[in-house]
mmCIF file with all atom_site columns, C-alpha atoms and ligand atoms in Angstrom:
data_model
loop_
_atom_site.group_PDB
_atom_site.id
_atom_site.type_symbol
_atom_site.label_atom_id
_atom_site.label_alt_id
_atom_site.label_comp_id
_atom_site.label_asym_id
_atom_site.label_entity_id
_atom_site.label_seq_id
_atom_site.pdbx_PDB_ins_code
_atom_site.Cartn_x
_atom_site.Cartn_y
_atom_site.Cartn_z
_atom_site.occupancy
_atom_site.B_iso_or_equiv
_atom_site.pdbx_formal_charge
_atom_site.auth_seq_id
_atom_site.auth_comp_id
_atom_site.auth_asym_id
_atom_site.auth_atom_id
_atom_site.pdbx_PDB_model_num
ATOM   1   C CA  . MET A 1 1   ? 0.730  6.161   12.943 1.00 93.00 ? 146  MET A CA  1
ATOM   2   C CA  . PRO A 1 2   ? 2.575  2.934   13.944 1.00 97.00 ? 147  PRO A CA  1
ATOM   3   C CA  . LYS A 1 3   ? 6.082  2.580   12.550 1.00 98.00 ? 148  LYS A CA  1
ATOM   4   C CA  . LEU A 1 4   ? 6.361  0.103   9.675  1.00 98.00 ? 149  LEU A CA  1
ATOM   5   C CA  . ILE A 1 5   ? 8.753  -2.861  9.759  1.00 99.00 ? 150  ILE A CA  1
ATOM   6   C CA  . SER A 1 6   ? 9.393  -4.576  6.420  1.00 99.00 ? 151  SER A CA  1
ATOM   7   C CA  . ILE A 1 7   ? 9.937  -8.325  6.667  1.00 99.00 ? 152  ILE A CA  1
ATOM   8   C CA  . LEU A 1 8   ? 11.671 -9.424  3.465  1.00 99.00 ? 153  LEU A CA  1
ATOM   9   C CA  . ASN A 1 9   ? 12.143 -13.018 2.333  1.00 99.00 ? 154  ASN A CA  1
ATOM   10  C CA  . GLY A 1 10  ? 14.273 -14.451 -0.429 1.00 98.00 ? 155  GLY A CA  1
ATOM   11  C CA  . PRO A 1 11  ? 14.061 -17.297 -2.928 1.00 98.00 ? 156  PRO A CA  1
ATOM   12  C CA  . ASN A 1 12  ? 12.112 -20.479 -2.241 1.00 98.00 ? 157  ASN A CA  1
ATOM   13  C CA  . LEU A 1 13  ? 10.709 -19.244 1.059  1.00 98.00 ? 158  LEU A CA  1
ATOM   14  C CA  . ASN A 1 14  ? 7.289  -19.274 -0.644 1.00 98.00 ? 159  ASN A CA  1
ATOM   15  C CA  . LEU A 1 15  ? 7.623  -23.067 -0.191 1.00 97.00 ? 160  LEU A CA  1
ATOM   16  C CA  . LEU A 1 16  ? 7.857  -22.777 3.591  1.00 98.00 ? 161  LEU A CA  1
ATOM   17  C CA  . GLY A 1 17  ? 5.683  -25.381 5.313  1.00 96.00 ? 162  GLY A CA  1
ATOM   18  C CA  . LYS A 1 18  ? 5.175  -27.250 2.037  1.00 95.00 ? 163  LYS A CA  1
ATOM   19  C CA  . ARG A 1 19  ? 8.570  -29.013 1.622  1.00 90.00 ? 164  ARG A CA  1
ATOM   20  C CA  . GLN A 1 20  ? 11.502 -30.026 3.877  1.00 93.00 ? 165  GLN A CA  1
ATOM   21  C CA  . PRO A 1 21  ? 9.644  -29.594 7.223  1.00 94.00 ? 166  PRO A CA  1
ATOM   22  C CA  . GLU A 1 22  ? 12.548 -31.402 8.955  1.00 95.00 ? 167  GLU A CA  1
ATOM   23  C CA  . ILE A 1 23  ? 14.726 -28.336 8.203  1.00 95.00 ? 168  ILE A CA  1
ATOM   24  C CA  . TYR A 1 24  ? 12.285 -25.430 7.988  1.00 95.00 ? 169  TYR A CA  1
ATOM   25  C CA  . GLY A 1 25  ? 9.277  -26.557 10.069 1.00 94.00 ? 170  GLY A CA  1
ATOM   26  C CA  . SER A 1 26  ? 5.624  -26.832 9.120  1.00 95.00 ? 171  SER A CA  1
ATOM   27  C CA  . GLU A 1 27  ? 4.494  -23.198 9.319  1.00 97.00 ? 172  GLU A CA  1
ATOM   28  C CA  . THR A 1 28  ? 3.814  -21.521 5.978  1.00 98.00 ? 173  THR A CA  1
ATOM   29  C CA  . LEU A 1 29  ? 4.947  -18.010 5.057  1.00 98.00 ? 174  LEU A CA  1
ATOM   30  C CA  . ALA A 1 30  ? 1.282  -16.951 5.346  1.00 98.00 ? 175  ALA A CA  1
ATOM   31  C CA  . ASP A 1 31  ? 1.310  -18.269 8.955  1.00 98.00 ? 176  ASP A CA  1
ATOM   32  C CA  . VAL A 1 32  ? 4.480  -16.253 9.643  1.00 98.00 ? 177  VAL A CA  1
ATOM   33  C CA  . GLU A 1 33  ? 2.870  -13.169 8.089  1.00 98.00 ? 178  GLU A CA  1
ATOM   34  C CA  . LYS A 1 34  ? -0.191 -13.477 10.377 1.00 98.00 ? 179  LYS A CA  1
ATOM   35  C CA  . ALA A 1 35  ? 1.873  -14.103 13.518 1.00 98.00 ? 180  ALA A CA  1
ATOM   36  C CA  . CYS A 1 36  ? 4.109  -11.103 12.724 1.00 98.00 ? 181  CYS A CA  1
ATOM   37  C CA  . ALA A 1 37  ? 1.124  -8.833  12.010 1.00 98.00 ? 182  ALA A CA  1
ATOM   38  C CA  . ASN A 1 38  ? -0.482 -9.820  15.344 1.00 98.00 ? 183  ASN A CA  1
ATOM   39  C CA  . LEU A 1 39  ? 2.696  -9.320  17.378 1.00 98.00 ? 184  LEU A CA  1
ATOM   40  C CA  . ALA A 1 40  ? 3.478  -6.032  15.622 1.00 98.00 ? 185  ALA A CA  1
ATOM   41  C CA  . SER A 1 41  ? 0.061  -4.695  16.524 1.00 98.00 ? 186  SER A CA  1
ATOM   42  C CA  . GLU A 1 42  ? 0.584  -5.754  20.202 1.00 98.00 ? 187  GLU A CA  1
ATOM   43  C CA  . LEU A 1 43  ? 3.902  -3.883  20.144 1.00 98.00 ? 188  LEU A CA  1
ATOM   44  C CA  . GLY A 1 44  ? 2.375  -0.777  18.541 1.00 98.00 ? 189  GLY A CA  1
ATOM   45  C CA  . LEU A 1 45  ? 4.173  -1.430  15.231 1.00 98.00 ? 190  LEU A CA  1
ATOM   46  C CA  . LYS A 1 46  ? 2.981  -2.440  11.765 1.00 98.00 ? 191  LYS A CA  1
ATOM   47  C CA  . ALA A 1 47  ? 4.626  -5.377  9.952  1.00 98.00 ? 192  ALA A CA  1
ATOM   48  C CA  . GLU A 1 48  ? 4.466  -6.007  6.214  1.00 98.00 ? 193  GLU A CA  1
ATOM   49  C CA  . LEU A 1 49  ? 5.879  -9.257  4.822  1.00 98.00 ? 194  LEU A CA  1
ATOM   50  C CA  . HIS A 1 50  ? 7.150  -9.628  1.242  1.00 98.00 ? 195  HIS A CA  1
ATOM   51  C CA  . GLN A 1 51  ? 8.866  -12.458 -0.634 1.00 98.00 ? 196  GLN A CA  1
ATOM   52  C CA  . SER A 1 52  ? 10.767 -12.487 -3.931 1.00 99.00 ? 197  SER A CA  1
ATOM   53  C CA  . ASN A 1 53  ? 12.507 -15.266 -5.806 1.00 98.00 ? 198  ASN A CA  1
ATOM   54  C CA  . TYR A 1 54  ? 14.663 -12.662 -7.618 1.00 98.00 ? 199  TYR A CA  1
ATOM   55  C CA  . GLU A 1 55  ? 17.773 -10.837 -6.408 1.00 98.00 ? 200  GLU A CA  1
ATOM   56  C CA  . GLY A 1 56  ? 16.679 -7.605  -8.149 1.00 98.00 ? 201  GLY A CA  1
ATOM   57  C CA  . GLY A 1 57  ? 13.210 -7.990  -6.636 1.00 98.00 ? 202  GLY A CA  1
ATOM   58  C CA  . LEU A 1 58  ? 14.732 -8.029  -3.160 1.00 99.00 ? 203  LEU A CA  1
ATOM   59  C CA  . VAL A 1 59  ? 16.912 -4.994  -4.011 1.00 99.00 ? 204  VAL A CA  1
ATOM   60  C CA  . GLU A 1 60  ? 13.768 -3.116  -5.095 1.00 98.00 ? 205  GLU A CA  1
ATOM   61  C CA  . LEU A 1 61  ? 11.898 -4.121  -1.922 1.00 99.00 ? 206  LEU A CA  1
ATOM   62  C CA  . ILE A 1 62  ? 14.819 -2.710  0.105  1.00 99.00 ? 207  ILE A CA  1
ATOM   63  C CA  . HIS A 1 63  ? 14.678 0.544   -1.934 1.00 98.00 ? 208  HIS A CA  1
ATOM   64  C CA  . THR A 1 64  ? 10.945 0.809   -1.204 1.00 98.00 ? 209  THR A CA  1
ATOM   65  C CA  . ALA A 1 65  ? 11.626 0.205   2.495  1.00 98.00 ? 210  ALA A CA  1
ATOM   66  C CA  . ARG A 1 66  ? 13.997 3.239   2.441  1.00 98.00 ? 211  ARG A CA  1
ATOM   67  C CA  . GLU A 1 67  ? 10.906 5.390   1.813  1.00 98.00 ? 212  GLU A CA  1
ATOM   68  C CA  . THR A 1 68  ? 8.387  3.565   3.985  1.00 98.00 ? 213  THR A CA  1
ATOM   69  C CA  . SER A 1 69  ? 9.962  1.625   6.848  1.00 98.00 ? 214  SER A CA  1
ATOM   70  C CA  . ALA A 1 70  ? 11.640 2.258   10.184 1.00 98.00 ? 215  ALA A CA  1
ATOM   71  C CA  . GLY A 1 71  ? 13.392 -1.135  10.145 1.00 99.00 ? 216  GLY A CA  1
ATOM   72  C CA  . ILE A 1 72  ? 14.027 -4.204  8.005  1.00 99.00 ? 217  ILE A CA  1
ATOM   73  C CA  . ILE A 1 73  ? 13.921 -7.848  9.061  1.00 99.00 ? 218  ILE A CA  1
ATOM   74  C CA  . ILE A 1 74  ? 15.394 -9.905  6.230  1.00 99.00 ? 219  ILE A CA  1
ATOM   75  C CA  . ASN A 1 75  ? 15.840 -13.574 5.457  1.00 99.00 ? 220  ASN A CA  1
ATOM   76  C CA  . PRO A 1 76  ? 17.668 -13.335 2.125  1.00 99.00 ? 221  PRO A CA  1
ATOM   77  C CA  . ALA A 1 77  ? 17.694 -17.177 1.866  1.00 98.00 ? 222  ALA A CA  1
ATOM   78  C CA  . ALA A 1 78  ? 20.387 -18.404 -0.575 1.00 98.00 ? 223  ALA A CA  1
ATOM   79  C CA  . TYR A 1 79  ? 21.286 -14.800 -1.556 1.00 99.00 ? 224  TYR A CA  1
ATOM   80  C CA  . THR A 1 80  ? 22.630 -14.394 1.999  1.00 98.00 ? 225  THR A CA  1
ATOM   81  C CA  . HIS A 1 81  ? 25.729 -16.259 0.884  1.00 98.00 ? 226  HIS A CA  1
ATOM   82  C CA  . THR A 1 82  ? 26.214 -14.681 -2.560 1.00 98.00 ? 227  THR A CA  1
ATOM   83  C CA  . SER A 1 83  ? 24.705 -11.215 -2.935 1.00 98.00 ? 228  SER A CA  1
ATOM   84  C CA  . VAL A 1 84  ? 26.796 -8.051  -2.830 1.00 98.00 ? 229  VAL A CA  1
ATOM   85  C CA  . ALA A 1 85  ? 23.816 -6.280  -4.481 1.00 99.00 ? 230  ALA A CA  1
ATOM   86  C CA  . ILE A 1 86  ? 21.597 -6.968  -1.466 1.00 99.00 ? 231  ILE A CA  1
ATOM   87  C CA  . LEU A 1 87  ? 24.390 -5.875  0.903  1.00 99.00 ? 232  LEU A CA  1
ATOM   88  C CA  . ASP A 1 88  ? 24.805 -2.617  -1.076 1.00 99.00 ? 233  ASP A CA  1
ATOM   89  C CA  . ALA A 1 89  ? 21.045 -1.951  -0.981 1.00 99.00 ? 234  ALA A CA  1
ATOM   90  C CA  . LEU A 1 90  ? 20.947 -2.558  2.786  1.00 99.00 ? 235  LEU A CA  1
ATOM   91  C CA  . ASN A 1 91  ? 23.922 -0.221  3.240  1.00 98.00 ? 236  ASN A CA  1
ATOM   92  C CA  . ALA A 1 92  ? 21.765 2.531   1.703  1.00 98.00 ? 237  ALA A CA  1
ATOM   93  C CA  . PHE A 1 93  ? 18.997 1.911   4.289  1.00 98.00 ? 238  PHE A CA  1
ATOM   94  C CA  . GLU A 1 94  ? 19.299 4.096   7.378  1.00 98.00 ? 239  GLU A CA  1
ATOM   95  C CA  . GLY A 1 95  ? 17.305 2.174   10.011 1.00 98.00 ? 240  GLY A CA  1
ATOM   96  C CA  . PRO A 1 96  ? 18.075 -1.046  11.867 1.00 99.00 ? 241  PRO A CA  1
ATOM   97  C CA  . VAL A 1 97  ? 18.442 -4.321  9.967  1.00 99.00 ? 242  VAL A CA  1
ATOM   98  C CA  . ILE A 1 98  ? 17.999 -7.763  11.541 1.00 99.00 ? 243  ILE A CA  1
ATOM   99  C CA  . GLU A 1 99  ? 18.973 -10.894 9.587  1.00 99.00 ? 244  GLU A CA  1
ATOM   100 C CA  . VAL A 1 100 ? 16.920 -14.025 10.283 1.00 99.00 ? 245  VAL A CA  1
ATOM   101 C CA  . HIS A 1 101 ? 17.576 -17.633 9.296  1.00 98.00 ? 246  HIS A CA  1
ATOM   102 C CA  . ILE A 1 102 ? 15.100 -20.348 10.177 1.00 98.00 ? 247  ILE A CA  1
ATOM   103 C CA  . SER A 1 103 ? 17.745 -23.078 10.239 1.00 98.00 ? 248  SER A CA  1
ATOM   104 C CA  . ASN A 1 104 ? 21.079 -22.941 12.028 1.00 98.00 ? 249  ASN A CA  1
ATOM   105 C CA  . VAL A 1 105 ? 23.235 -22.135 9.021  1.00 98.00 ? 250  VAL A CA  1
ATOM   106 C CA  . HIS A 1 106 ? 26.404 -22.783 11.085 1.00 98.00 ? 251  HIS A CA  1
ATOM   107 C CA  . LYS A 1 107 ? 25.397 -26.411 11.579 1.00 98.00 ? 252  LYS A CA  1
ATOM   108 C CA  . ARG A 1 108 ? 24.995 -26.892 7.815  1.00 98.00 ? 253  ARG A CA  1
ATOM   109 C CA  . GLU A 1 109 ? 27.281 -26.911 4.742  1.00 98.00 ? 254  GLU A CA  1
ATOM   110 C CA  . SER A 1 110 ? 30.299 -24.589 4.922  1.00 98.00 ? 255  SER A CA  1
ATOM   111 C CA  . PHE A 1 111 ? 29.018 -22.468 1.980  1.00 98.00 ? 256  PHE A CA  1
ATOM   112 C CA  . ARG A 1 112 ? 26.183 -21.351 4.292  1.00 98.00 ? 257  ARG A CA  1
ATOM   113 C CA  . HIS A 1 113 ? 28.597 -20.093 6.954  1.00 98.00 ? 258  HIS A CA  1
ATOM   114 C CA  . ASN A 1 114 ? 29.407 -16.817 5.205  1.00 98.00 ? 259  ASN A CA  1
ATOM   115 C CA  . SER A 1 115 ? 26.823 -14.045 5.046  1.00 98.00 ? 260  SER A CA  1
ATOM   116 C CA  . TYR A 1 116 ? 27.356 -10.816 3.079  1.00 98.00 ? 261  TYR A CA  1
ATOM   117 C CA  . VAL A 1 117 ? 24.258 -9.422  4.794  1.00 98.00 ? 262  VAL A CA  1
ATOM   118 C CA  . SER A 1 118 ? 25.837 -9.892  8.247  1.00 98.00 ? 263  SER A CA  1
ATOM   119 C CA  . LEU A 1 119 ? 28.327 -7.151  7.311  1.00 98.00 ? 264  LEU A CA  1
ATOM   120 C CA  . ARG A 1 120 ? 25.370 -4.728  7.593  1.00 98.00 ? 265  ARG A CA  1
ATOM   121 C CA  . ALA A 1 121 ? 22.977 -6.439  10.014 1.00 99.00 ? 266  ALA A CA  1
ATOM   122 C CA  . ASP A 1 122 ? 22.626 -5.012  13.509 1.00 98.00 ? 267  ASP A CA  1
ATOM   123 C CA  . GLY A 1 123 ? 21.727 -8.490  14.736 1.00 98.00 ? 268  GLY A CA  1
ATOM   124 C CA  . VAL A 1 124 ? 21.477 -12.041 13.406 1.00 98.00 ? 269  VAL A CA  1
ATOM   125 C CA  . ILE A 1 125 ? 19.103 -14.824 14.498 1.00 98.00 ? 270  ILE A CA  1
ATOM   126 C CA  . ALA A 1 126 ? 19.663 -18.364 13.202 1.00 98.00 ? 271  ALA A CA  1
ATOM   127 C CA  . GLY A 1 127 ? 18.302 -21.782 14.095 1.00 98.00 ? 272  GLY A CA  1
ATOM   128 C CA  . LEU A 1 128 ? 15.282 -20.675 16.143 1.00 98.00 ? 273  LEU A CA  1
ATOM   129 C CA  . GLY A 1 129 ? 12.755 -21.704 13.503 1.00 97.00 ? 274  GLY A CA  1
ATOM   130 C CA  . THR A 1 130 ? 10.082 -19.274 12.363 1.00 98.00 ? 275  THR A CA  1
ATOM   131 C CA  . GLU A 1 131 ? 9.978  -17.940 15.951 1.00 98.00 ? 276  GLU A CA  1
ATOM   132 C CA  . GLY A 1 132 ? 13.134 -16.059 14.906 1.00 98.00 ? 277  GLY A CA  1
ATOM   133 C CA  . TYR A 1 133 ? 10.955 -13.564 12.985 1.00 98.00 ? 278  TYR A CA  1
ATOM   134 C CA  . LEU A 1 134 ? 8.928  -12.814 16.146 1.00 98.00 ? 279  LEU A CA  1
ATOM   135 C CA  . LEU A 1 135 ? 12.057 -12.421 18.271 1.00 98.00 ? 280  LEU A CA  1
ATOM   136 C CA  . ALA A 1 136 ? 13.456 -10.050 15.637 1.00 98.00 ? 281  ALA A CA  1
ATOM   137 C CA  . LEU A 1 137 ? 10.248 -7.984  15.803 1.00 98.00 ? 282  LEU A CA  1
ATOM   138 C CA  . ARG A 1 138 ? 10.560 -7.685  19.601 1.00 98.00 ? 283  ARG A CA  1
ATOM   139 C CA  . ARG A 1 139 ? 14.139 -6.443  19.182 1.00 98.00 ? 284  ARG A CA  1
ATOM   140 C CA  . MET A 1 140 ? 12.946 -4.003  16.491 1.00 98.00 ? 285  MET A CA  1
ATOM   141 C CA  . LYS A 1 141 ? 10.564 -2.490  19.027 1.00 98.00 ? 286  LYS A CA  1
ATOM   142 C CA  . THR A 1 142 ? 13.555 -1.779  21.292 1.00 98.00 ? 287  THR A CA  1
ATOM   143 C CA  . LEU A 1 143 ? 15.533 -0.318  18.389 1.00 98.00 ? 288  LEU A CA  1
ATOM   144 C CA  . VAL A 1 144 ? 12.888 1.894   16.731 1.00 98.00 ? 289  VAL A CA  1
ATOM   145 C CA  . GLY A 1 145 ? 10.709 2.655   19.779 1.00 91.00 ? 290  GLY A CA  1
HETATM 146 O O1  . LIG B 2 .   ? 17.602 -21.082 7.256  1.00 71.70 ? 1701 LIG B O1  1
HETATM 147 C C1  . LIG B 2 .   ? 17.226 -20.181 6.506  1.00 71.70 ? 1701 LIG B C1  1
HETATM 148 O O2  . LIG B 2 .   ? 16.302 -19.435 6.779  1.00 71.70 ? 1701 LIG B O2  1
HETATM 149 C C2  . LIG B 2 .   ? 17.897 -20.003 5.128  1.00 71.70 ? 1701 LIG B C2  1
HETATM 150 O O3  . LIG B 2 .   ? 17.985 -18.611 4.860  1.00 71.70 ? 1701 LIG B O3  1
HETATM 151 C C3  . LIG B 2 .   ? 16.988 -20.701 4.142  1.00 71.70 ? 1701 LIG B C3  1
HETATM 152 C C4  . LIG B 2 .   ? 17.548 -20.738 2.721  1.00 71.70 ? 1701 LIG B C4  1
HETATM 153 C C5  . LIG B 2 .   ? 18.980 -21.285 2.714  1.00 71.70 ? 1701 LIG B C5  1
HETATM 154 O O4  . LIG B 2 .   ? 19.526 -21.183 1.418  1.00 71.70 ? 1701 LIG B O4  1
HETATM 155 C C6  . LIG B 2 .   ? 19.868 -20.506 3.682  1.00 71.70 ? 1701 LIG B C6  1
HETATM 156 O O5  . LIG B 2 .   ? 21.163 -21.072 3.662  1.00 71.70 ? 1701 LIG B O5  1
HETATM 157 C C7  . LIG B 2 .   ? 19.312 -20.580 5.090  1.00 71.70 ? 1701 LIG B C7  1
HETATM 158 C C8  . LIG B 2 .   ? 16.691 -21.652 1.843  1.00 71.70 ? 1701 LIG B C8  1
HETATM 159 C C9  . LIG B 2 .   ? 15.265 -21.230 1.775  1.00 71.70 ? 1701 LIG B C9  1
HETATM 160 C C10 . LIG B 2 .   ? 14.498 -22.311 1.100  1.00 71.70 ? 1701 LIG B C10 1
HETATM 161 O O6  . LIG B 2 .   ? 13.276 -22.438 1.771  1.00 71.70 ? 1701 LIG B O6  1
HETATM 162 C C11 . LIG B 2 .   ? 12.564 -23.571 1.600  1.00 71.70 ? 1701 LIG B C11 1
HETATM 163 C C12 . LIG B 2 .   ? 11.543 -23.786 2.487  1.00 71.70 ? 1701 LIG B C12 1
HETATM 164 C C13 . LIG B 2 .   ? 10.788 -24.919 2.392  1.00 71.70 ? 1701 LIG B C13 1
HETATM 165 C C14 . LIG B 2 .   ? 11.019 -25.829 1.378  1.00 71.70 ? 1701 LIG B C14 1
HETATM 166 C C15 . LIG B 2 .   ? 12.042 -25.613 0.476  1.00 71.70 ? 1701 LIG B C15 1
HETATM 167 C C16 . LIG B 2 .   ? 12.816 -24.473 0.574  1.00 71.70 ? 1701 LIG B C16 1
#
């Protein structure tokens, strides 16, 4: 059985590819899901992508991943910069965690420079577009085998 990697996405990322392409590119979240599923299968992994617009929804997805997944790739979107609840949930997850941001948050407003999730993440990718999810999956393969 291939190991499962949960790819979790926060608020407004359901709009990916539909608004603000100058910041977030033109690929939709469904495109990202397909590309991740294909790469995961090449790597001998399984990837499942989820998105929630709610903080508690993301906490529950992390709790589910505790039971099902070898690793978590997470783009918590705006909750990156505000959510102790998501940090606490990730701290209760035993496997590797990689934080992904599509845009380079360090080149943007100063409120985007702090990440609570980075206190737990084993690695952080920012500013590499949606390709960041694929690079995170490759690193996951190294980490979970
Ligand atoms: O760069 C990223 O991936 C972010 O996590 C995206 C968040 C933002 O709050 C973070 O600071 C950085 C925003 C996600 C909103 O996604 C949209 C995508 C397309 C159109 C509108 C919103």
